[in-house]
XYZ file of C-alpha atoms in Angstrom:
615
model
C 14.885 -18.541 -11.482
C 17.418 -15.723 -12.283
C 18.827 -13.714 -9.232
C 20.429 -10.638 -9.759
C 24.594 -11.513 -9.944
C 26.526 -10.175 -7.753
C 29.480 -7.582 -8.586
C 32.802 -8.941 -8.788
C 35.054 -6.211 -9.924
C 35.011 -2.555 -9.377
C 36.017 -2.250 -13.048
C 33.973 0.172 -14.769
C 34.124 -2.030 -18.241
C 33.590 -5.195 -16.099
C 30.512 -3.757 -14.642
C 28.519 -3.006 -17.013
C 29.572 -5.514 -18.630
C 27.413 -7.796 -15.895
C 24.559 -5.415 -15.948
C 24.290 -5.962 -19.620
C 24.557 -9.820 -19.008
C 22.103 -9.517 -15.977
C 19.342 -7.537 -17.931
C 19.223 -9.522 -20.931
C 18.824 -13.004 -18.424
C 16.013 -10.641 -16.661
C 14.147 -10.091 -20.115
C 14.578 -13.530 -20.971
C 13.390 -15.512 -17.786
C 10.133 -13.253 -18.199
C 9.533 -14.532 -22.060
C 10.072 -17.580 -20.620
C 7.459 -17.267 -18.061
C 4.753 -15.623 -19.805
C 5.068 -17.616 -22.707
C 4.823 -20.605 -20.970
C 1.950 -19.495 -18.015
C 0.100 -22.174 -17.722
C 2.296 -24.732 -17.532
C 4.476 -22.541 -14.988
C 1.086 -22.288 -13.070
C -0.157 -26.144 -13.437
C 3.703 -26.580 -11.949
C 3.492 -24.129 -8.907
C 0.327 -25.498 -7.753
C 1.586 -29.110 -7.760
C 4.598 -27.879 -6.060
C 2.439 -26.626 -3.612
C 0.360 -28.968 -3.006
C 2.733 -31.751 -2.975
C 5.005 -29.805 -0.458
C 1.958 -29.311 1.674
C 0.256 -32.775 1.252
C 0.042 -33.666 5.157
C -0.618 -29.953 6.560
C -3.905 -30.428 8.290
C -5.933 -27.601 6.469
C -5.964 -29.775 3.131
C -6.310 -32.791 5.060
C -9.485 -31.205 6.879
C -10.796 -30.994 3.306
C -9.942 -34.238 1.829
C -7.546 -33.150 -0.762
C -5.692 -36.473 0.052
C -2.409 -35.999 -1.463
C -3.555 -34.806 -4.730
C -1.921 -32.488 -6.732
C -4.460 -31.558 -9.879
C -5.985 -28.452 -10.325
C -9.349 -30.590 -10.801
C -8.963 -32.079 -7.707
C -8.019 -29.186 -5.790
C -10.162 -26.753 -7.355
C -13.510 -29.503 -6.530
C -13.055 -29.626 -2.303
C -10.768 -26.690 -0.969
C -13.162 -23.848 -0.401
C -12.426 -20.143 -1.446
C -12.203 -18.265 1.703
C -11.457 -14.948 3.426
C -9.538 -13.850 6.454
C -12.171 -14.560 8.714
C -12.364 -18.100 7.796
C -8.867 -18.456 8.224
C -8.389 -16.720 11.602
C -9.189 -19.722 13.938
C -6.276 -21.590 12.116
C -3.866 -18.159 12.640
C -4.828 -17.553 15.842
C -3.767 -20.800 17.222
C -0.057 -20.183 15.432
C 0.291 -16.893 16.877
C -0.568 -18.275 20.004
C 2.299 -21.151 19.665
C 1.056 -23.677 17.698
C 3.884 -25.363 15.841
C 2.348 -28.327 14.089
C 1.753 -28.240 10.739
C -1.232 -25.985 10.415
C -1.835 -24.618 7.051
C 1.803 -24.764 5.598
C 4.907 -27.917 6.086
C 7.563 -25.526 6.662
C 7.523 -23.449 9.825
C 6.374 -20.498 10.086
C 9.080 -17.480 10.344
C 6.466 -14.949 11.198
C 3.269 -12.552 10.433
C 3.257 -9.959 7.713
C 0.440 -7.679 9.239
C -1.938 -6.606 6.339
C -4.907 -3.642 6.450
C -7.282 -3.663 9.481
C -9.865 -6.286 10.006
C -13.562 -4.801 10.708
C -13.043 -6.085 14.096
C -9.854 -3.439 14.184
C -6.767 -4.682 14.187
C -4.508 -5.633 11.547
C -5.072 -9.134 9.721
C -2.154 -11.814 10.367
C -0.656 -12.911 6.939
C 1.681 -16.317 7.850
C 5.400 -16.318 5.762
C 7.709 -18.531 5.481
C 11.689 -18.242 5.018
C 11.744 -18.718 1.517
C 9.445 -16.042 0.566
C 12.413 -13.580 1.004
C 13.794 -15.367 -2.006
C 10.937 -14.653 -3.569
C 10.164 -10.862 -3.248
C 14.089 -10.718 -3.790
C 13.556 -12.164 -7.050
C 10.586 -9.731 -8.171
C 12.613 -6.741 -7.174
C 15.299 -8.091 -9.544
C 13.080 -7.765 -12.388
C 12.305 -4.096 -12.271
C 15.431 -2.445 -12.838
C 15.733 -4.487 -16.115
C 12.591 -3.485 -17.382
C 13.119 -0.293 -16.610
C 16.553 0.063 -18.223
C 14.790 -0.522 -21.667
C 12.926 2.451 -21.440
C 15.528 4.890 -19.591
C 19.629 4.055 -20.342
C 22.082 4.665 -18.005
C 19.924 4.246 -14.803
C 23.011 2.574 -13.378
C 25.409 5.678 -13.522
C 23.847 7.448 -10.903
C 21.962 6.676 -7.632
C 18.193 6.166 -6.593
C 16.883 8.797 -3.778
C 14.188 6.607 -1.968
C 12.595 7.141 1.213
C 12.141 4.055 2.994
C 10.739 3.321 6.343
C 10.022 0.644 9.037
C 7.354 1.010 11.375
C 7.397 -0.610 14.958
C 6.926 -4.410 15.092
C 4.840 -7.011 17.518
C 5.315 -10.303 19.101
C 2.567 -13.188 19.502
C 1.471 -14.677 22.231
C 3.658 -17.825 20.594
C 6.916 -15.870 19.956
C 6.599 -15.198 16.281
C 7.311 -11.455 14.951
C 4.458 -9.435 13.215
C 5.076 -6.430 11.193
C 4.575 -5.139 7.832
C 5.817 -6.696 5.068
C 8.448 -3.822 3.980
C 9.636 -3.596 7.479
C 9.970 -7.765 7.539
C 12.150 -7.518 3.728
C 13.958 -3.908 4.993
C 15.230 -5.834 8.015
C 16.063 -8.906 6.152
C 19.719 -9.940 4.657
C 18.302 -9.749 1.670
C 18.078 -6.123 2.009
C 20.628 -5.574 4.303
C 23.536 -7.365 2.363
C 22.278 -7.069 -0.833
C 25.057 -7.864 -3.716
C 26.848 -4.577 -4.949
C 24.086 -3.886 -7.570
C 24.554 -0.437 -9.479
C 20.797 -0.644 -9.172
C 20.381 -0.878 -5.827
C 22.438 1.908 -4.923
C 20.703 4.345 -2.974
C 21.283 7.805 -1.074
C 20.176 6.561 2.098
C 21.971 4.646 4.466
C 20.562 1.433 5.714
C 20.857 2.636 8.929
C 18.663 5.902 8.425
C 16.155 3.458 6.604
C 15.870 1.223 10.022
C 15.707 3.790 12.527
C 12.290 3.283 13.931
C 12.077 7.256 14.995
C 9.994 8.826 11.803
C 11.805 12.250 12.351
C 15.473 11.140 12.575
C 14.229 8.701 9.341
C 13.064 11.109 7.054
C 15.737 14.270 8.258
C 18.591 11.790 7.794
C 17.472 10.121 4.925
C 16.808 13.437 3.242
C 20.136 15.281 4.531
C 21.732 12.497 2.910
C 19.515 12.695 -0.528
C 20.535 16.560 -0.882
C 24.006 16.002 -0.069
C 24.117 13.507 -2.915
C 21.662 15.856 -5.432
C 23.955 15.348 -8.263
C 24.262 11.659 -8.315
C 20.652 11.171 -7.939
C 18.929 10.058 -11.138
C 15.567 8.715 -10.278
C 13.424 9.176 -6.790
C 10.745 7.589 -5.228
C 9.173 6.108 -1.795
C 6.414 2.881 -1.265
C 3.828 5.380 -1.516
C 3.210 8.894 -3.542
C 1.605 9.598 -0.188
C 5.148 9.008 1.294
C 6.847 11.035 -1.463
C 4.683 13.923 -0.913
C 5.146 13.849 3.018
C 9.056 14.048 2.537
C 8.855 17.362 0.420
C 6.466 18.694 2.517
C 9.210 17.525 5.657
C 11.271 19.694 3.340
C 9.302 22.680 3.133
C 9.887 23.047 6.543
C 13.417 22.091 7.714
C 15.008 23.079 4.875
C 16.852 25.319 6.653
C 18.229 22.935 9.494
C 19.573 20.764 6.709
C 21.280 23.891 4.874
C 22.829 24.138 7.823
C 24.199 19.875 8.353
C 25.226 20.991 4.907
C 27.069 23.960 5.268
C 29.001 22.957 8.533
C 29.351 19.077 8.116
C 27.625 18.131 11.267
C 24.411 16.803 11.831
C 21.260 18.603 13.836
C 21.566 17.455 17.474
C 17.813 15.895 17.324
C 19.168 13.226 15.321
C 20.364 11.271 18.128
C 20.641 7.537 16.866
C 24.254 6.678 16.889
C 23.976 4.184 14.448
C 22.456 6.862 11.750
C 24.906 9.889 13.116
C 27.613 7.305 12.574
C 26.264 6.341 9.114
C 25.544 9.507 7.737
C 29.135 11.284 9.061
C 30.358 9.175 6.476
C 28.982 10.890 3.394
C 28.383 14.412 5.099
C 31.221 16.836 4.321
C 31.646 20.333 4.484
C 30.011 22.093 1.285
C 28.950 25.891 1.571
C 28.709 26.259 -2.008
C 25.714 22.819 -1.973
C 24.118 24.659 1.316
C 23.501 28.135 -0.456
C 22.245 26.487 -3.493
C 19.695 24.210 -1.488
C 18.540 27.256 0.592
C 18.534 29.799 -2.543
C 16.267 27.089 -4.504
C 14.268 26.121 -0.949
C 13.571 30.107 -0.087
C 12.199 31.085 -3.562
C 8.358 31.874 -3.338
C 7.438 29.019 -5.211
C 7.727 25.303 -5.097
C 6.999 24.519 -8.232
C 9.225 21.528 -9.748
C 11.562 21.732 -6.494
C 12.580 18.339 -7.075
C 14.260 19.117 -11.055
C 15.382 22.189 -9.463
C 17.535 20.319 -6.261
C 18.532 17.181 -8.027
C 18.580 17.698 -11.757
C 19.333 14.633 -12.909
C 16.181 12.836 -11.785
C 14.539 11.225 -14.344
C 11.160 9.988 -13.004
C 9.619 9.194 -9.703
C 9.096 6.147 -8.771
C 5.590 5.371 -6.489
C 2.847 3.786 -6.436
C 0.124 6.305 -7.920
C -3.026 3.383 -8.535
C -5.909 3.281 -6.864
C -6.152 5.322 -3.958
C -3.236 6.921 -4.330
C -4.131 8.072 -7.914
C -5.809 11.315 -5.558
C -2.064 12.086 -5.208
C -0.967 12.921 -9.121
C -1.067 16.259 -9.243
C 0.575 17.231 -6.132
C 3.650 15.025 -7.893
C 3.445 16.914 -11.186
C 3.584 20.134 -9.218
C 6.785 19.445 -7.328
C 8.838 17.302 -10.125
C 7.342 19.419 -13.219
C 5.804 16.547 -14.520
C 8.404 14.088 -14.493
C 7.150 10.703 -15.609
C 5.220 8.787 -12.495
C 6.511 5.057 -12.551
C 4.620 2.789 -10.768
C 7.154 -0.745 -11.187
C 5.453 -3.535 -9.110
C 2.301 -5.023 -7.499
C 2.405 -6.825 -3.877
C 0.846 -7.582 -0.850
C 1.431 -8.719 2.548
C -0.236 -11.818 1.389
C 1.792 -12.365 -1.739
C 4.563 -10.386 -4.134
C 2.139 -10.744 -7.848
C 3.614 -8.923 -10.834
C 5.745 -6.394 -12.315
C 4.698 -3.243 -15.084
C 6.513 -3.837 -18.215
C 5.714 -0.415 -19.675
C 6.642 1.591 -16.768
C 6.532 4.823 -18.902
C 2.985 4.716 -19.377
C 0.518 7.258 -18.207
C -0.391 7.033 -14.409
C -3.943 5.953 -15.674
C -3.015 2.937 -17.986
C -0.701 1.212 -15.024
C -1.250 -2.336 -15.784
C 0.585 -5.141 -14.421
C 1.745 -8.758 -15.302
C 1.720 -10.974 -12.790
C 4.479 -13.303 -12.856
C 3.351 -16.973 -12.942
C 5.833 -18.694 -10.200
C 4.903 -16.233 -8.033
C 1.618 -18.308 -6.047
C -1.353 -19.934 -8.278
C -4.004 -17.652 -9.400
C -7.414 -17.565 -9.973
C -9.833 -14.727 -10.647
C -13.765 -14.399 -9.317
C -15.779 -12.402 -11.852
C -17.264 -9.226 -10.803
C -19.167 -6.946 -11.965
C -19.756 -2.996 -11.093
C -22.982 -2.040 -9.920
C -23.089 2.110 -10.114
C -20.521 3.802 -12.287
C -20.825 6.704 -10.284
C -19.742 5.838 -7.184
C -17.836 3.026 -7.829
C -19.400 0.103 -5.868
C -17.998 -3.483 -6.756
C -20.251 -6.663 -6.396
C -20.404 -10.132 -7.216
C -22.746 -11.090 -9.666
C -25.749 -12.030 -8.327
C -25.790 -15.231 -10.532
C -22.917 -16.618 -8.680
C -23.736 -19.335 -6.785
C -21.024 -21.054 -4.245
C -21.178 -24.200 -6.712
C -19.667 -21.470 -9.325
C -17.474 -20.278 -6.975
C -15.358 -23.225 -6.920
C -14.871 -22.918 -10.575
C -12.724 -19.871 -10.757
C -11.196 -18.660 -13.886
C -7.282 -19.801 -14.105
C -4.577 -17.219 -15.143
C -4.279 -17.668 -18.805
C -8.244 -17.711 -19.326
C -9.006 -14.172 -18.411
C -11.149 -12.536 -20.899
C -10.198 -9.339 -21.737
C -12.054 -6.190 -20.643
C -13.210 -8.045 -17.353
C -13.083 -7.595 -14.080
C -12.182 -10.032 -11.473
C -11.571 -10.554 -7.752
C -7.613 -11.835 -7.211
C -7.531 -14.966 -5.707
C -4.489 -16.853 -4.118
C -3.231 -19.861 -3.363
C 0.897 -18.938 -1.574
C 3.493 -21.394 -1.153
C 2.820 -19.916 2.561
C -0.159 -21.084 3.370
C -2.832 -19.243 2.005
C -5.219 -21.649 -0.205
C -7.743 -20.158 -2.690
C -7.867 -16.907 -0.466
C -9.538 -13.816 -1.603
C -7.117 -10.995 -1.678
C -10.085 -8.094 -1.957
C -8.505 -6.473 -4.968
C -10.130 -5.641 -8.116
C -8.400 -5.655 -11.158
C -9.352 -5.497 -14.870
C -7.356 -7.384 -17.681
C -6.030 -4.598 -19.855
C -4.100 -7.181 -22.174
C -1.496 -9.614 -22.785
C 2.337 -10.293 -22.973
C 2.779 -13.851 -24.423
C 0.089 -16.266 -22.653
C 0.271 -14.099 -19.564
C -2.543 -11.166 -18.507
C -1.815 -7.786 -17.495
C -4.204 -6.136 -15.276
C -5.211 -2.173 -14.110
C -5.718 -2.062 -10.284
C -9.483 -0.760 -10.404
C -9.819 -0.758 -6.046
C -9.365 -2.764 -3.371
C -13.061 -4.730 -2.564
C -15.436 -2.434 0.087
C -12.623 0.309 0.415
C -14.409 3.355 0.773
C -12.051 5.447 2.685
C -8.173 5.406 2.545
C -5.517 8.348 2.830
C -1.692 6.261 2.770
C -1.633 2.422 3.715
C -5.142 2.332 5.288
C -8.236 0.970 4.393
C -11.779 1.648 5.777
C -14.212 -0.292 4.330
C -17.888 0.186 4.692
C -18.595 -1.725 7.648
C -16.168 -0.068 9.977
C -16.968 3.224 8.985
C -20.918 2.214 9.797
C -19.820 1.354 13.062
C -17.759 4.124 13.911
C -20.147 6.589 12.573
C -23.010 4.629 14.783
C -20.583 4.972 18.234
C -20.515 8.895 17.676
C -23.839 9.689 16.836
C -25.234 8.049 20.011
C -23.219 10.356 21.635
C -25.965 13.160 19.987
C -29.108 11.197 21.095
C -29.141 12.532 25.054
C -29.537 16.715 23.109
C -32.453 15.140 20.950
C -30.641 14.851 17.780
C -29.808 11.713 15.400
C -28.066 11.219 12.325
C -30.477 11.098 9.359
C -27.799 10.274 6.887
C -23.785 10.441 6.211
C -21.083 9.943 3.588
C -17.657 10.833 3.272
C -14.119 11.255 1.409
C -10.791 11.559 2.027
C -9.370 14.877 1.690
C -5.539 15.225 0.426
C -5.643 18.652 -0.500
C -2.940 19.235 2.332
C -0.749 16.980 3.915
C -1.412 15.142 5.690
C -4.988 14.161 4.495
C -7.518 13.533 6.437
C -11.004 11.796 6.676
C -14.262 13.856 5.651
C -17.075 12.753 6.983
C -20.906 14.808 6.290
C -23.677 14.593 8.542
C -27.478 15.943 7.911
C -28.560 15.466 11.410
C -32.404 15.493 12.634
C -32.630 18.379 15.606
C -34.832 19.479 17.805
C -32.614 22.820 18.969
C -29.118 22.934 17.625
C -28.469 25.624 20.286
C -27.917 22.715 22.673
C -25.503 21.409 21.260
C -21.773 22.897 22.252
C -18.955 22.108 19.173
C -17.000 20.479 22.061
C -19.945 17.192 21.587
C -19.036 17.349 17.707
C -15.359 16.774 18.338
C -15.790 14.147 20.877
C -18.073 12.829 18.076
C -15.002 12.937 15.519
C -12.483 11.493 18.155
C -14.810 8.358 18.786
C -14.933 7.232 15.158
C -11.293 7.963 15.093
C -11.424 5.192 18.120
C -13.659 2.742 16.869
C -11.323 2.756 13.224
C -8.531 0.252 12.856
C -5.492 -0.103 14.004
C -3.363 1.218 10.489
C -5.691 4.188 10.471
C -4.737 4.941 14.326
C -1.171 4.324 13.891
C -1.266 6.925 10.911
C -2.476 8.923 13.314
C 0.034 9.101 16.102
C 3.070 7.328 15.013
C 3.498 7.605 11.640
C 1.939 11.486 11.689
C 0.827 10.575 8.153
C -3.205 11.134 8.689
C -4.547 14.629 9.681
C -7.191 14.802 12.387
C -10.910 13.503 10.834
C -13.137 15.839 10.411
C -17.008 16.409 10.603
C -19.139 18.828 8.366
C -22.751 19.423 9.529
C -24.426 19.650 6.009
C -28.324 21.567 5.441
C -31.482 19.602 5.925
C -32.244 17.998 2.477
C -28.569 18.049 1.284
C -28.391 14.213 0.423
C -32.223 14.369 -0.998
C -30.315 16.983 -3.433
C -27.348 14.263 -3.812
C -29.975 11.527 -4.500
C -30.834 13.889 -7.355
C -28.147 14.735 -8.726
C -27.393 10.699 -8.815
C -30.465 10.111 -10.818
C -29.626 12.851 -12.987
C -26.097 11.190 -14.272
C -28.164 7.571 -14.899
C -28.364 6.154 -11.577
C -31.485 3.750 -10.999
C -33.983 5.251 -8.743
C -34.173 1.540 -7.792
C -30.989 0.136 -7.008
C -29.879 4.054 -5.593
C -28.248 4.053 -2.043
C -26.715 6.667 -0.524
C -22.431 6.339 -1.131
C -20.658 6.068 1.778
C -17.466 7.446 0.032
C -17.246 10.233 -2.871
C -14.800 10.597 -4.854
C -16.767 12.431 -8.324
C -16.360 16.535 -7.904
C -19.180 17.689 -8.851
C -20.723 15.800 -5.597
C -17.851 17.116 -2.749
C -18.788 20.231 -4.494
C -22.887 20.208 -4.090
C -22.146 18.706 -0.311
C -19.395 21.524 0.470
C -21.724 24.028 -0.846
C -24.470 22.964 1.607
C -21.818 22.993 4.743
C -22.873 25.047 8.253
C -20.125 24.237 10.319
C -17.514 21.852 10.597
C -15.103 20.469 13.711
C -11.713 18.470 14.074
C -10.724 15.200 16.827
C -9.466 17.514 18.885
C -6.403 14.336 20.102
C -5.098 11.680 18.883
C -6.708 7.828 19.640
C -4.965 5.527 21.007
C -2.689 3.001 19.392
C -0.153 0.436 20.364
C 1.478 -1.949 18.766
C 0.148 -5.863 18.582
C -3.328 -6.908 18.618
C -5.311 -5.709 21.921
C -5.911 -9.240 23.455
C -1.626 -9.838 22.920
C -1.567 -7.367 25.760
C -3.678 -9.710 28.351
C -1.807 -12.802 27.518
C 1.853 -10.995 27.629
């Protein structure tokens, strides 16, 4: 597998001379791959299996050694995370035999929140670095075909790590980015013209979110004219970084103008890093603050670093509720969003990264894990609910559709099976094959299974948002009121978003009931959500306080209506617990008497909640 080579002269000639060499090995290992995807696939899983032949989750099924897809396919069950979480729990708690993979365990990539909570446990191993290392190498590449001369200037990205756990057994557990951010892969990276960013490593690892994002960006604006694409994880990161902007623009004018750095930054190891790009430069400091204290922000990011020829983020799915806030501030630069991943497993790349925002689609690259797809089918058009098909029985479970036989048009359910030791797990997401390179399928990223509420990197599905609702409307039943019904949405027209939430309640004398019960109301779902969505909260600062709107009586009879009225069956209709169609927020704002905020933040800490009794 090709790894990006490593820069061995600083001769300009010589240089691109390797990125020439390096791209066209790129573009050729994925022909290669595609072409050949289901014989890379047939390979991967026999790799797999044969590697993991004694671990004592296949043995618990009677795979016996083999290595067939036929075989395999016939007596290891499809699961989820909760099937898996016995077998987690006892590695986390220091388990070291061979559990579900035959190399050991390096640690836990922590994934979304379970319904219980807390974050879900995703087991890597060493190698895995390798990799994600080789996915990242492909992007550049790809991109380069599209947009020359990509490596003459540098990438502005803002990159962050968030705080980290330890099981009860030893092992680290923290997000994936944080786990490849604090890696050597990251760290000593080859000098790659690609990988040449504004930001300092140091500024990237600095756990505090303020000195992050001040340093980071001090160091992006003293750089403005080398910078010739941007981006961040997220567009919900992007978007929080100008808006950082918009209101310390005039501290960094300042670092600018005078060569120093504000005295809040006080990590030596990012003071130390950044004194050695920041340099006097009164001429770049009235520029920035001339362009920063016009009226408008409209394209502010053309307007401070000029070069910039798209933003790179991840604008699918949820964070598709992001676009035009981006077009605002870059002017409509194009939106690139380059790869696919998970905590559970790095999947594909976008080969036509120029394409409009709504036409993503991705190829997954064959050697990444073995894939198989569930068929699903949509159930109500308007508000977006997935389901299985009712016709699926757990006999035609087992017979899931392999890589290259995808029908076109479809939607399926990705399924994995990680050199890691995840085996025919259900990854939740949705996708739809859009088409084909060679023998390989490219997919859109429809949603991610039960997600009705998410604002940056968390996800509420339906169930925890039923019980969190349920915990604060008891809190109504002692003045002689009760929820009658409830949806919700998640609100980004300011940063930070927040969660919407509507209630029709059923009350005897609405007198009796003080606005201080309706924010203790909104602070106890924020309480009973999960731990990503309460982190967002207080650490990361990167989810507003939820709020509650106290809609009419008959409001969501009137929503029923209007459901019917756009096709729904009267049947099959259920009240959506998230909406996303405007015409709906619309009809329910319209119908709106009051409305209150969590008046403080919940509480979150680090780890899982019973790590803190066995520590």
């Amino acid at each position: 597998m090709p790894e990006a080579p490593k820069i061995l002269s600083d001769s300009a000639d010589c240089i691109d001379d390797i990125v020439v060499e390096n791209n066209n090995k790129v573009l050729k290992f994925i022909e290669d791959v595609t072409a050949d995807a289901d014989e890379v696939q047939r390979r991967v899983l026999s790799e797999i299996l044969s590697r993991s032949a004694n671990v004592e989750y296949l043995q618990r099924y009677g795979l016996n050694g083999c290595t067939d897809r036929e075989t395999f396919k016939k007596v290891i069950p499809v699961v989820t995370y909760e099937d898996l979480k016995p077998d987690i729990e006892r590695i986390a708690n220091g388990d070291t035999s061979p559990i579900l993979c035959s190399q050991p365990i390096s640690e836990f990539l922590t994934s979304s929140g379970t319904s219980a909570g807390e974050r879900k446990l995703m087991p890597t191993i060493e190698e895995e670095l390798g990799r994600r290392s080789l996915l990242y190498s492909l992007l550049m590449p790809v991109m380069s075909q599209f947009l020359p001369g990509l490596d003459k200037g540098k990438g502005m990205y803002f990159l962050f790590v968030k705080s980290e756990a330890k099981t009860p057994g030893g092992l680290v557990a923290r997000p994936v980015l944080t786990s490849y951010y604090k890696s050597s892969h990251f760290k000593n990276r080859p000098n790659d013209p690609y990988t040449n960013y504004t930001s300092p490593k140091e500024t990237i690892l600095c756990l505090d979110s303020y000195q992050s994002m001040y340093s980071q960006l001090l160091c992006g604006l003293f750089q403005n004219e080398d910078v010739v694409r941007v981006g961040a994880v997220f567009a919900s990161g992007f978007i929080r970084a100008i808006q950082f902007l918009e209101k310390h623009w005039s501290l960094l004018c300042k670092d600018i103008r005078t060569g120093t750095i504000d005295s809040k930054i006080t990590d030596p190891s990012v003071r130390e890093a950044v004194m050695k790009i920041l340099k006097p430069n009164p001429k770049l400091a009235d520029f920035v603050e001339a362009e920063c204290s016009k009226g408008s922000w409209k394209g502010i990011i053309t307007r401070l670093w000029p070069e910039t020829k798209y933003i790179d983020v991840i604008v699918t799915g949820t964070m598709s509720q992001y676009i035009p806030a981006l077009d605002y501030y870059s002017n409509a630069l194009p939106l690139v969003c380059t790869m696919y991943a998970s905590s559970e497993c790095y999947f594909g790349i976008n080969l036509n990264p120029l394409c409009n925002p709504s036409e993503v689609s991705y190829t997954l690259i064959p050697n990444m894990a073995y894939f198989e797809f569930l068929p699903v089918t949509r159930k109500d058009e308007l508000t977006g609910s997935i389901s299985e098909p009712t016709a699926l029985n757990d006999k035609e479970k087992q017979q899931l559709v392999d890589l290259v036989d995808v029908k076109l048009g479809q939607d399926y359910e990705l399924v994995v099976t990680t050199y890691a030791g995840l085996y025919r797990y259900r990854v939740g997401d949705i996708l739809r094959v859009s088409g084909f390179k060679n023998k390989a399928p490219q997919f859109n990223f429809i949603c991610r299974k039960n997600v009705v509420l998410s604002i940056d990197s968390d996800k509420t599905d339906e169930v925890e948002l039923q019980n969190a609702v349920k915990n604060a409307a008891n809190q109504l039943l002692q003045y002689e009121a009760s929820l009658v019904e409830y949806t919700g949405y998640a609100d980004t027209s300011a940063i930070p978003g927040h969660y919407v939430l509507f209630w029709e309640l059923s009350v005897k004398d609405s007198t009796l009931i003080a606005p201080s019960v309706f924010e203790d109301c909104c602070f106890t779902v924020e309480e009973s959500l999960n731990s990503v969505y309460r982190q967002g909260r207080v650490c990361d600062k990167s989810i507003g306080p939820l709020e509650i709107r106290v809609v009419e009586n008959g409001t969501f009879d009137m929503l029923m209506d209007f459901a019917l009225s756009q096709g729904s069956s009267i049947n099959q209709y259920k009240t959506p617990r998230c909406v996303k169609y405007a015409p709906i927020i619309e009809l329910l704002n319209s119908r709106v008497i009051s409305s209150y905020f969590s008046p403080k933040c919940p509480r979150w800490t680090a780890g899982h909640k019973q790590w803190c009794t066995q520590n």
